[in-house]
Short mmCIF file of N, CA and C in Angstrom, two decimals:
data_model
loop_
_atom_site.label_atom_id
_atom_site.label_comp_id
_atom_site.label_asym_id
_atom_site.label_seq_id
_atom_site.Cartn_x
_atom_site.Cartn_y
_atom_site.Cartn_z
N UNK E 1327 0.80 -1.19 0.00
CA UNK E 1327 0.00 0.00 0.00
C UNK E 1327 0.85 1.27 0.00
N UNK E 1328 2.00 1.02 0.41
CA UNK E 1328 2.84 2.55 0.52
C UNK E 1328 4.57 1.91 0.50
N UNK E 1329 5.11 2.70 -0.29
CA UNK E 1329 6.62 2.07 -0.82
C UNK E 1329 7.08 3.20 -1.14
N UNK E 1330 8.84 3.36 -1.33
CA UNK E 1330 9.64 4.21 -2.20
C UNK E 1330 9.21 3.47 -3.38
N UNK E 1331 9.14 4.71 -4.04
CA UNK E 1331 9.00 4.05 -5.74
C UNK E 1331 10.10 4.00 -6.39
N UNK E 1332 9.37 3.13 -7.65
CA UNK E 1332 10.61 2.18 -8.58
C UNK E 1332 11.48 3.13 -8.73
N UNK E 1333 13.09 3.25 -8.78
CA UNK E 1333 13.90 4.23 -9.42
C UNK E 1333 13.52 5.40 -8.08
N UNK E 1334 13.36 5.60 -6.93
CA UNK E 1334 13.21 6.74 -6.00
C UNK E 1334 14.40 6.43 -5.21
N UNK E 1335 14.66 7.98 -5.09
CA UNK E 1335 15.88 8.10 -4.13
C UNK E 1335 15.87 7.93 -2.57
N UNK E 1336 17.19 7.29 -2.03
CA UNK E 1336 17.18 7.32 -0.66
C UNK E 1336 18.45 8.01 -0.36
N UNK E 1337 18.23 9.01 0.54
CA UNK E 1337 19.62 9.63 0.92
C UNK E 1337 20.00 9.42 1.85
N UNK E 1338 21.40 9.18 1.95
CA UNK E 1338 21.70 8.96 3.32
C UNK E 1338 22.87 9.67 4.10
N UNK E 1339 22.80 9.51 5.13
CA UNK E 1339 23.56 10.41 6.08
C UNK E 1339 24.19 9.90 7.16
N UNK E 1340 25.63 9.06 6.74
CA UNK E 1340 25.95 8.18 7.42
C UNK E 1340 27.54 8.54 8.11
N UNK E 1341 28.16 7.47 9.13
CA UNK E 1341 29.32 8.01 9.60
C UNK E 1341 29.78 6.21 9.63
N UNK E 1342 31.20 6.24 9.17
CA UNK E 1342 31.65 4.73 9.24
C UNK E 1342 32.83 4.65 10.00
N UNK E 1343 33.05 4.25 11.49
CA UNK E 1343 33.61 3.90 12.18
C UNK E 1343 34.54 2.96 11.85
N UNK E 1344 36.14 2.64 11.89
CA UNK E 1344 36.67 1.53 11.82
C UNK E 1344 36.53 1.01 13.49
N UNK E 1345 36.39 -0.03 13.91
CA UNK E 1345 36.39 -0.51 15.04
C UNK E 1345 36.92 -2.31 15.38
N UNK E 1346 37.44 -2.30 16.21
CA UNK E 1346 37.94 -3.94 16.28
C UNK E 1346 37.82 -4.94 15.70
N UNK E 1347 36.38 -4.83 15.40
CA UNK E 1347 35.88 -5.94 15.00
C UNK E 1347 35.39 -5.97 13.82
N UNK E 1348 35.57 -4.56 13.00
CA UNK E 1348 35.31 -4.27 11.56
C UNK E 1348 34.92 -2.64 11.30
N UNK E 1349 34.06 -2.34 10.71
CA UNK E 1349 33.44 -1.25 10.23
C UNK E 1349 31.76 -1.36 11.18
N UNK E 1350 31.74 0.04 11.69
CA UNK E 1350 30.39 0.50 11.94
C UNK E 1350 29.58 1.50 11.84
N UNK E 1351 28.72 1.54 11.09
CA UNK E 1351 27.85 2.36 9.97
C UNK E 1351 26.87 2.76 10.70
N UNK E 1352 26.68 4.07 11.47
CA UNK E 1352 25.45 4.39 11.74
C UNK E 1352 25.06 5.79 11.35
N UNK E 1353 24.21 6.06 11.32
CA UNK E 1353 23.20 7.60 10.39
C UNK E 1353 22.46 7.46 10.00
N UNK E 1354 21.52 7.74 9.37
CA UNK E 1354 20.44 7.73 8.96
C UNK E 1354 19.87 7.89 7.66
N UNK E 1355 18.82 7.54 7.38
CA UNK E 1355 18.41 7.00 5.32
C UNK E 1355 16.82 7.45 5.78
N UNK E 1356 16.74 8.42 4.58
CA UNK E 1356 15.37 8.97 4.49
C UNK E 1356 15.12 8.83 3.08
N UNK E 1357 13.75 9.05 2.48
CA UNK E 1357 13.31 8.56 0.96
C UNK E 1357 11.80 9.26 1.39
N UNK E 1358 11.22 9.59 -0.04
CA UNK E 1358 9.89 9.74 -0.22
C UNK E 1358 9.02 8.71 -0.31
N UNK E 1359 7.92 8.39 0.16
CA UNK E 1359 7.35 6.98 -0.15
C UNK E 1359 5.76 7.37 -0.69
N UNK E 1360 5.23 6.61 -1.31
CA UNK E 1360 4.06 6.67 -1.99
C UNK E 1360 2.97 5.88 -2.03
N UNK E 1361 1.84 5.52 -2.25
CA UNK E 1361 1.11 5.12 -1.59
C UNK E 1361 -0.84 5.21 -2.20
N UNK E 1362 -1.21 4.31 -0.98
CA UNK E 1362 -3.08 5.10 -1.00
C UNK E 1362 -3.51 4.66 0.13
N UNK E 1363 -4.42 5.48 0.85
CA UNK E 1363 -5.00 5.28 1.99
C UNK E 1363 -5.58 3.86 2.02
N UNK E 1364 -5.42 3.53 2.97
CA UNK E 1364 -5.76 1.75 3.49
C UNK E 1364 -7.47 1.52 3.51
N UNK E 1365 -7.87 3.24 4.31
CA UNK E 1365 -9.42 3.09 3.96
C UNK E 1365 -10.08 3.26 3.02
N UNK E 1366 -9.72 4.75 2.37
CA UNK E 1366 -10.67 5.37 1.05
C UNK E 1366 -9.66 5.25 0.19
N UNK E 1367 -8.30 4.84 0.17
CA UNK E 1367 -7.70 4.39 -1.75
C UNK E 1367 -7.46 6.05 -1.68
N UNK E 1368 -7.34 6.97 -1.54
CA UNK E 1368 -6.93 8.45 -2.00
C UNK E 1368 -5.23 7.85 -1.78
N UNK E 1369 -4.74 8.34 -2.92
CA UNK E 1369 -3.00 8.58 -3.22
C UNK E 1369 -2.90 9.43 -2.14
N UNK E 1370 -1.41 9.05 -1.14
CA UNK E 1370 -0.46 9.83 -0.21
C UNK E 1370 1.06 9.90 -0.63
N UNK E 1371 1.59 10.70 -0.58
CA UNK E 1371 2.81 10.77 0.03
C UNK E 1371 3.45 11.19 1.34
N UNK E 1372 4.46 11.07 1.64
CA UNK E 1372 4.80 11.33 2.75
C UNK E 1372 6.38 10.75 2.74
N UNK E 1373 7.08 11.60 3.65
CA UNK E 1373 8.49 10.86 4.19
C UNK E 1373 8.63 10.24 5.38
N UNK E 1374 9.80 9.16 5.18
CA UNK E 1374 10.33 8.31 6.26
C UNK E 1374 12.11 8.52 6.06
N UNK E 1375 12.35 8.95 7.38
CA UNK E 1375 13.65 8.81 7.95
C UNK E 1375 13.71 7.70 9.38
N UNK E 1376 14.64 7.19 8.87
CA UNK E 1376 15.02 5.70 9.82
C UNK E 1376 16.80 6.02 10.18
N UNK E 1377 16.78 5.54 11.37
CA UNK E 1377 18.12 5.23 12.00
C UNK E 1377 18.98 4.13 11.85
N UNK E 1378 19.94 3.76 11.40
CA UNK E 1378 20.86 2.97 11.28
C UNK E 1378 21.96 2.49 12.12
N UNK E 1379 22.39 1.77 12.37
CA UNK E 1379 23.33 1.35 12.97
C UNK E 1379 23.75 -0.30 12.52
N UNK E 1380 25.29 -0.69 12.44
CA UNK E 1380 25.16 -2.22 11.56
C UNK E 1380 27.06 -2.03 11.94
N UNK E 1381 27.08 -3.07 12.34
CA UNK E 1381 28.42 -3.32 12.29
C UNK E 1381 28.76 -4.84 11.14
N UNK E 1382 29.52 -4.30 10.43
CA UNK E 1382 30.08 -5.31 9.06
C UNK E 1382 31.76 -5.97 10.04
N UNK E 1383 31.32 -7.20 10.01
CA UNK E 1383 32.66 -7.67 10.32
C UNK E 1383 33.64 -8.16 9.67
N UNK E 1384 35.04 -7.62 10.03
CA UNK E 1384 36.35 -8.33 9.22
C UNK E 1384 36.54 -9.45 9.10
N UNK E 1385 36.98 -9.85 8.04
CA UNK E 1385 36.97 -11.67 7.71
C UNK E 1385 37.67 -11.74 8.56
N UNK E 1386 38.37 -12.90 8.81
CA UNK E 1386 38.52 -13.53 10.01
C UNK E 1386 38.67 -13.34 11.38
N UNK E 1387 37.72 -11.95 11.90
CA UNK E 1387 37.80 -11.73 13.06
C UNK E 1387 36.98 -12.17 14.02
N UNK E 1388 37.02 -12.15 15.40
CA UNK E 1388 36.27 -13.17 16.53
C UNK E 1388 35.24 -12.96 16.13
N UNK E 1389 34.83 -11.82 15.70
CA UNK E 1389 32.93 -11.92 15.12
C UNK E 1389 32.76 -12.38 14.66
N UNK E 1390 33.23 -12.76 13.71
CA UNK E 1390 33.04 -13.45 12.44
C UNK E 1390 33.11 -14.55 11.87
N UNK E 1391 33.70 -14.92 13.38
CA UNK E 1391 33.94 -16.45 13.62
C UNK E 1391 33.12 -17.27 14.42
N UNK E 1392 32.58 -16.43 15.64
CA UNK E 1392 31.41 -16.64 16.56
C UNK E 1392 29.99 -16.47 16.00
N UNK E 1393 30.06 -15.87 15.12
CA UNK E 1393 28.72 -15.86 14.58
C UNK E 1393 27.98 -16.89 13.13
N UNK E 1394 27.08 -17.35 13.32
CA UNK E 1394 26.58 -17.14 12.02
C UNK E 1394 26.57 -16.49 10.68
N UNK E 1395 26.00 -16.90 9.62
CA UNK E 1395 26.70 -16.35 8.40
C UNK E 1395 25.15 -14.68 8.34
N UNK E 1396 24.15 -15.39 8.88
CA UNK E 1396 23.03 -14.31 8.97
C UNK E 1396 23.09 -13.56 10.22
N UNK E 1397 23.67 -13.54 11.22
CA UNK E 1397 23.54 -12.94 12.06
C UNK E 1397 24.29 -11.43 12.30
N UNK E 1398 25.27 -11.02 11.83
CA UNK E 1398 26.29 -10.14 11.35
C UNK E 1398 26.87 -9.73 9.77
N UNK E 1399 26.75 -8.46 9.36
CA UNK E 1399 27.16 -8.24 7.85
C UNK E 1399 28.73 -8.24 7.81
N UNK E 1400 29.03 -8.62 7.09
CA UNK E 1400 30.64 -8.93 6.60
C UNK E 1400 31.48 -7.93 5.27
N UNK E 1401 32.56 -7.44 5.68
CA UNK E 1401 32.97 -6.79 4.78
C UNK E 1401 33.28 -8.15 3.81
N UNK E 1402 33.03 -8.41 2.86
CA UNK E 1402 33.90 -8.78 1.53
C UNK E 1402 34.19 -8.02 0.72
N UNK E 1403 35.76 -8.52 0.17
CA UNK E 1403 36.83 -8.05 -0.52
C UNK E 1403 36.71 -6.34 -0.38
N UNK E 1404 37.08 -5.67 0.90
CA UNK E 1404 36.69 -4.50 1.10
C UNK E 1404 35.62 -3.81 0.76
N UNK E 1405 34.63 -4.10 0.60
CA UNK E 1405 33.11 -3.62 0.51
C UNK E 1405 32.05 -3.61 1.08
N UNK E 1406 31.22 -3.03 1.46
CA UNK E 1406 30.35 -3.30 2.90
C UNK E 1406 28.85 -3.21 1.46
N UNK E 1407 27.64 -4.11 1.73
CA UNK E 1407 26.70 -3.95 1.05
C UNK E 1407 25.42 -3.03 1.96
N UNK E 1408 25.27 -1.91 1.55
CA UNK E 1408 24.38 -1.32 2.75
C UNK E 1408 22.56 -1.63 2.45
N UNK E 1409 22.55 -2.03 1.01
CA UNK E 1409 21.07 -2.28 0.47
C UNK E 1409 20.56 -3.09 1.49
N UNK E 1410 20.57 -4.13 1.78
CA UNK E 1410 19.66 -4.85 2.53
C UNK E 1410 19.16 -4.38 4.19
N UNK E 1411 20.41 -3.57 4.56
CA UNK E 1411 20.31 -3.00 5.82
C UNK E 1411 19.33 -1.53 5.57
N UNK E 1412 19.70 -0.93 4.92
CA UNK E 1412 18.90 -0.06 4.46
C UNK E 1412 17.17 0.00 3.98
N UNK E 1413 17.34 -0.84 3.31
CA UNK E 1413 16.12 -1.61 2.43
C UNK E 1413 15.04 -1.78 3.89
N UNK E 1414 15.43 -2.50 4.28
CA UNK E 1414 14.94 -3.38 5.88
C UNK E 1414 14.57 -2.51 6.76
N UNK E 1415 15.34 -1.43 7.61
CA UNK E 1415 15.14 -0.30 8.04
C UNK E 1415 13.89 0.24 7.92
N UNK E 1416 13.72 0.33 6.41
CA UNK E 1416 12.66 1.86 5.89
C UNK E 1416 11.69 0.82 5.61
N UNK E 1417 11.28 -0.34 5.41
CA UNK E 1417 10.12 -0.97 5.16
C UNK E 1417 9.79 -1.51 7.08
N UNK E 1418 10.27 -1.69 7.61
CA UNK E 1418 10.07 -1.86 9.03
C UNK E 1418 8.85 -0.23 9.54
N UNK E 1419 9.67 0.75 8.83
CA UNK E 1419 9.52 1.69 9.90
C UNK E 1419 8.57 2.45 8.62
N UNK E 1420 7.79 1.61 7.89
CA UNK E 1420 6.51 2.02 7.35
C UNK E 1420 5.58 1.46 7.43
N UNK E 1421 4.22 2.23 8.13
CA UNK E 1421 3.23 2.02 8.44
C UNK E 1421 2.62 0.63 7.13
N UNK E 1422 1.53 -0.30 8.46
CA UNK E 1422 0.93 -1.62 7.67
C UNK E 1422 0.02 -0.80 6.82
N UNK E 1423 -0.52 -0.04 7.25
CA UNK E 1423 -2.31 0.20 7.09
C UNK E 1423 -2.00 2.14 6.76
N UNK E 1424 -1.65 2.74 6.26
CA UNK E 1424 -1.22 4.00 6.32
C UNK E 1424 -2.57 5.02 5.75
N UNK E 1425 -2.88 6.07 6.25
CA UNK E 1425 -4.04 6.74 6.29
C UNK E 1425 -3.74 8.21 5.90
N UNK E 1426 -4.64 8.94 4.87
CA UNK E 1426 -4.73 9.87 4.25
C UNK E 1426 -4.81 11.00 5.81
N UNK E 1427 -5.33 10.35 6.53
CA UNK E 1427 -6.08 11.35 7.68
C UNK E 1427 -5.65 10.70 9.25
N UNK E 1428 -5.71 10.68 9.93
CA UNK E 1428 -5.48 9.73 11.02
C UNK E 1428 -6.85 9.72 11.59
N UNK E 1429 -8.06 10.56 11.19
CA UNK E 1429 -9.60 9.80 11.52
C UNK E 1429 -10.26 9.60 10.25
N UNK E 1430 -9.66 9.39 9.14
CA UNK E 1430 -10.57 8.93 7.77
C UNK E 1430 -11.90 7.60 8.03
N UNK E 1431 -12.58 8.23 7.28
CA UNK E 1431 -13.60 7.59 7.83
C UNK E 1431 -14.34 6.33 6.60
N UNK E 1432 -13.28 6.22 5.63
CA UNK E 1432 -13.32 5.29 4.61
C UNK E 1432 -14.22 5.30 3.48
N UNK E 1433 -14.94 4.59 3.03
CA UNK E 1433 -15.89 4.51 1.86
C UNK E 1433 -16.96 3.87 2.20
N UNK E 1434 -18.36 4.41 1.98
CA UNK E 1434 -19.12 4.20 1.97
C UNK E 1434 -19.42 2.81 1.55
N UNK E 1435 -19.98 1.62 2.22
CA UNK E 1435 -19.89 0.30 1.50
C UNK E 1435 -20.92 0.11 0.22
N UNK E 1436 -22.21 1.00 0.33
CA UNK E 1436 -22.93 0.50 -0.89
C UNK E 1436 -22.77 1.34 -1.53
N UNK E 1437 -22.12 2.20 -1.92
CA UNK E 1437 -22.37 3.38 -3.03
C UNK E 1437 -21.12 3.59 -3.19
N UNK E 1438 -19.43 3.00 -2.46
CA UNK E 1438 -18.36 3.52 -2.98
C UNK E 1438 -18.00 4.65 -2.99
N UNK E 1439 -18.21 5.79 -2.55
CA UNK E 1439 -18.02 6.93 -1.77
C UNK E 1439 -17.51 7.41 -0.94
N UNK E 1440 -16.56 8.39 -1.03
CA UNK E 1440 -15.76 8.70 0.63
C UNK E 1440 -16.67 9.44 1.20
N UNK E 1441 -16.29 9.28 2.50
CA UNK E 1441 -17.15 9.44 3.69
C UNK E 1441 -17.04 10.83 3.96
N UNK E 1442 -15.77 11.03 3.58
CA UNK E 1442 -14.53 12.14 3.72
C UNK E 1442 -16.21 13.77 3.15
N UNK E 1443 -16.60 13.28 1.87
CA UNK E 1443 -17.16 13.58 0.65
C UNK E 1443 -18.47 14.00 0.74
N UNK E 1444 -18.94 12.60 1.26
CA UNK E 1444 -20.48 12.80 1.20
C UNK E 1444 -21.51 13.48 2.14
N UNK E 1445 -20.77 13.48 3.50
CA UNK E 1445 -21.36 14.67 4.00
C UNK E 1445 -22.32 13.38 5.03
N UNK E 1446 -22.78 14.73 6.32
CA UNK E 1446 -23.68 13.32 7.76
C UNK E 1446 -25.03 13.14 7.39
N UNK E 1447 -25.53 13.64 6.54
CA UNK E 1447 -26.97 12.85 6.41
C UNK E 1447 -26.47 12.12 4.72
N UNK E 1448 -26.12 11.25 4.08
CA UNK E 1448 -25.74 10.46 3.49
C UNK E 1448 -26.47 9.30 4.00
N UNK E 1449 -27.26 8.51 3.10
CA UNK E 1449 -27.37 7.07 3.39
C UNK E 1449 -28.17 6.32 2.79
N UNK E 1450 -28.41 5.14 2.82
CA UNK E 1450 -29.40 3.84 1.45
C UNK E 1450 -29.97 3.61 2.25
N UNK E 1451 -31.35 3.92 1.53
CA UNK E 1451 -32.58 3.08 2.13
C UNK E 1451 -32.36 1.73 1.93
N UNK E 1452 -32.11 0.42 2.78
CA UNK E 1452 -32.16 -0.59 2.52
C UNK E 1452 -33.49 -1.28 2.71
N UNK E 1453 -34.16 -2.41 2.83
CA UNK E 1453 -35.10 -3.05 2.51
C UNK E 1453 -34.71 -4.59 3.06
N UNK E 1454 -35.56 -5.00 4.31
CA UNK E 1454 -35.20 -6.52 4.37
C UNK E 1454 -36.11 -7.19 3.50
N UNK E 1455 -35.52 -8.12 3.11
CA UNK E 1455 -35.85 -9.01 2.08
C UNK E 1455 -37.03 -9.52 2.47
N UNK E 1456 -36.89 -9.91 3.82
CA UNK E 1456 -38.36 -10.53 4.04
C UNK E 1456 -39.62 -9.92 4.13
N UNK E 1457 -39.45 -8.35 4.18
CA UNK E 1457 -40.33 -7.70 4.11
C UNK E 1457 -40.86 -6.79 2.21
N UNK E 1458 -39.71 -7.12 1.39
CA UNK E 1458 -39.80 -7.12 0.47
C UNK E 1458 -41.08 -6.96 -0.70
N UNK E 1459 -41.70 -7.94 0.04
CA UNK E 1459 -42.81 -8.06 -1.40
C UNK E 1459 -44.11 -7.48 -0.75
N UNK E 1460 -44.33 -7.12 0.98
CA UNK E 1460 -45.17 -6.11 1.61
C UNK E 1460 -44.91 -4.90 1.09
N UNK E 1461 -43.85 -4.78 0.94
CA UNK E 1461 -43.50 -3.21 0.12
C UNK E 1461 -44.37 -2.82 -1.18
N UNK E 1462 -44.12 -3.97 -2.05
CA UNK E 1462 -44.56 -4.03 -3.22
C UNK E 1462 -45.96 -3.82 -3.42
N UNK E 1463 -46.75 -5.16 -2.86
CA UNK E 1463 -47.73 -4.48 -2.38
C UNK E 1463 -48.55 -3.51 -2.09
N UNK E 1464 -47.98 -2.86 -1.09
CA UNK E 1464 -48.49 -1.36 -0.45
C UNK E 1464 -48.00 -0.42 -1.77
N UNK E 1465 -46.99 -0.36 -2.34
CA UNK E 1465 -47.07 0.21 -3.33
C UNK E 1465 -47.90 0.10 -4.62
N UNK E 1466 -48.28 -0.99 -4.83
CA UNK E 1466 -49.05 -1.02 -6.23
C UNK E 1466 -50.65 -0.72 -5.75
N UNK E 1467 -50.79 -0.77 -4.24
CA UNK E 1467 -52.15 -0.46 -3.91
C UNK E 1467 -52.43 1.05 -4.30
N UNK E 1468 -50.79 1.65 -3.67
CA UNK E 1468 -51.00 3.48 -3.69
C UNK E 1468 -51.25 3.79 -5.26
N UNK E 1469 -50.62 2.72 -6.09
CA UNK E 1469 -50.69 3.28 -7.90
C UNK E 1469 -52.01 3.63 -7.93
N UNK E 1470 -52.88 2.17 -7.63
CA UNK E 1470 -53.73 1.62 -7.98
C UNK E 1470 -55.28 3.03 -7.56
N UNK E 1471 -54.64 3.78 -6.42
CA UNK E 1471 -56.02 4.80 -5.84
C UNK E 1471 -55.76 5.95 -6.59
N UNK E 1472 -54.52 6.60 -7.37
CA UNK E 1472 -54.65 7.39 -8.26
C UNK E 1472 -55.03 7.38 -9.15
#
């Protein structure tokens, strides 16, 4: 429902520590993200800035040896990959259900209508079925006296 779009930029604003046990990357990655309300479908935008922090460990150092291959990022052949850490970050720290309004009041279920729109006396006469053909009735009686 709400994403950076295809080809959209993320900037980032980072500081890379050398430290014992490798490189550590923390600052922060913001992007525009895009979207439609979860209730009424109206297109949003909006920004997300997320915090970072990730330590990449040196090949053969105690981290890197104690850990798992998923549990810690690894420099290979001097290169740190920041996409997935990044990536991960900013979809974490975007809303499931994201809202044009924070009291939107959605779409009308039988007529497809925002609520936003239609205003407080809005509404369908409905008809229970079982009472249905009394309707009919009483109506063809009223034709019937004109």
């Amino acid at each position: 429902m709400i994403a950076v779009p295809e080809n959209g930029e993320v900037e980032l604003d980072l500081l890379i520590e050398s430290v014992v046990e490798g490189l550590l990357v923390s600052g922060t990655a913001s992007a525009k993200v895009e979207g439609e309300c979860s209730r009424c479908l109206e297109p949003l935008t909006d920004e997300v800035e997320v915090r970072i922090t990730e330590l990449y460990a040196w090949p053969d150092s105690t981290t890197d040896e104690t850990t798992d291959e998923d549990e810690v990022s690894r420099i290979v052949d001097d290169l740190i990959d920041l996409e997935p850490v990044v990536r991960d970050a900013i979809v974490l720290a975007l809303p499931q259900a994201p809202l044009c309004e924070p009291d939107c009041k959605g779409l009308c279920s039988e007529c497809g209508g925002r609520w936003a729109e239609l205003g407080p006396d809005h509404g369908h006469e409905t008809i229970d079925p079982r009472w249905a053909a009394l309707q009919e009735r009483f109506s063809d009686d009223n034709n019937e006296e004109k």
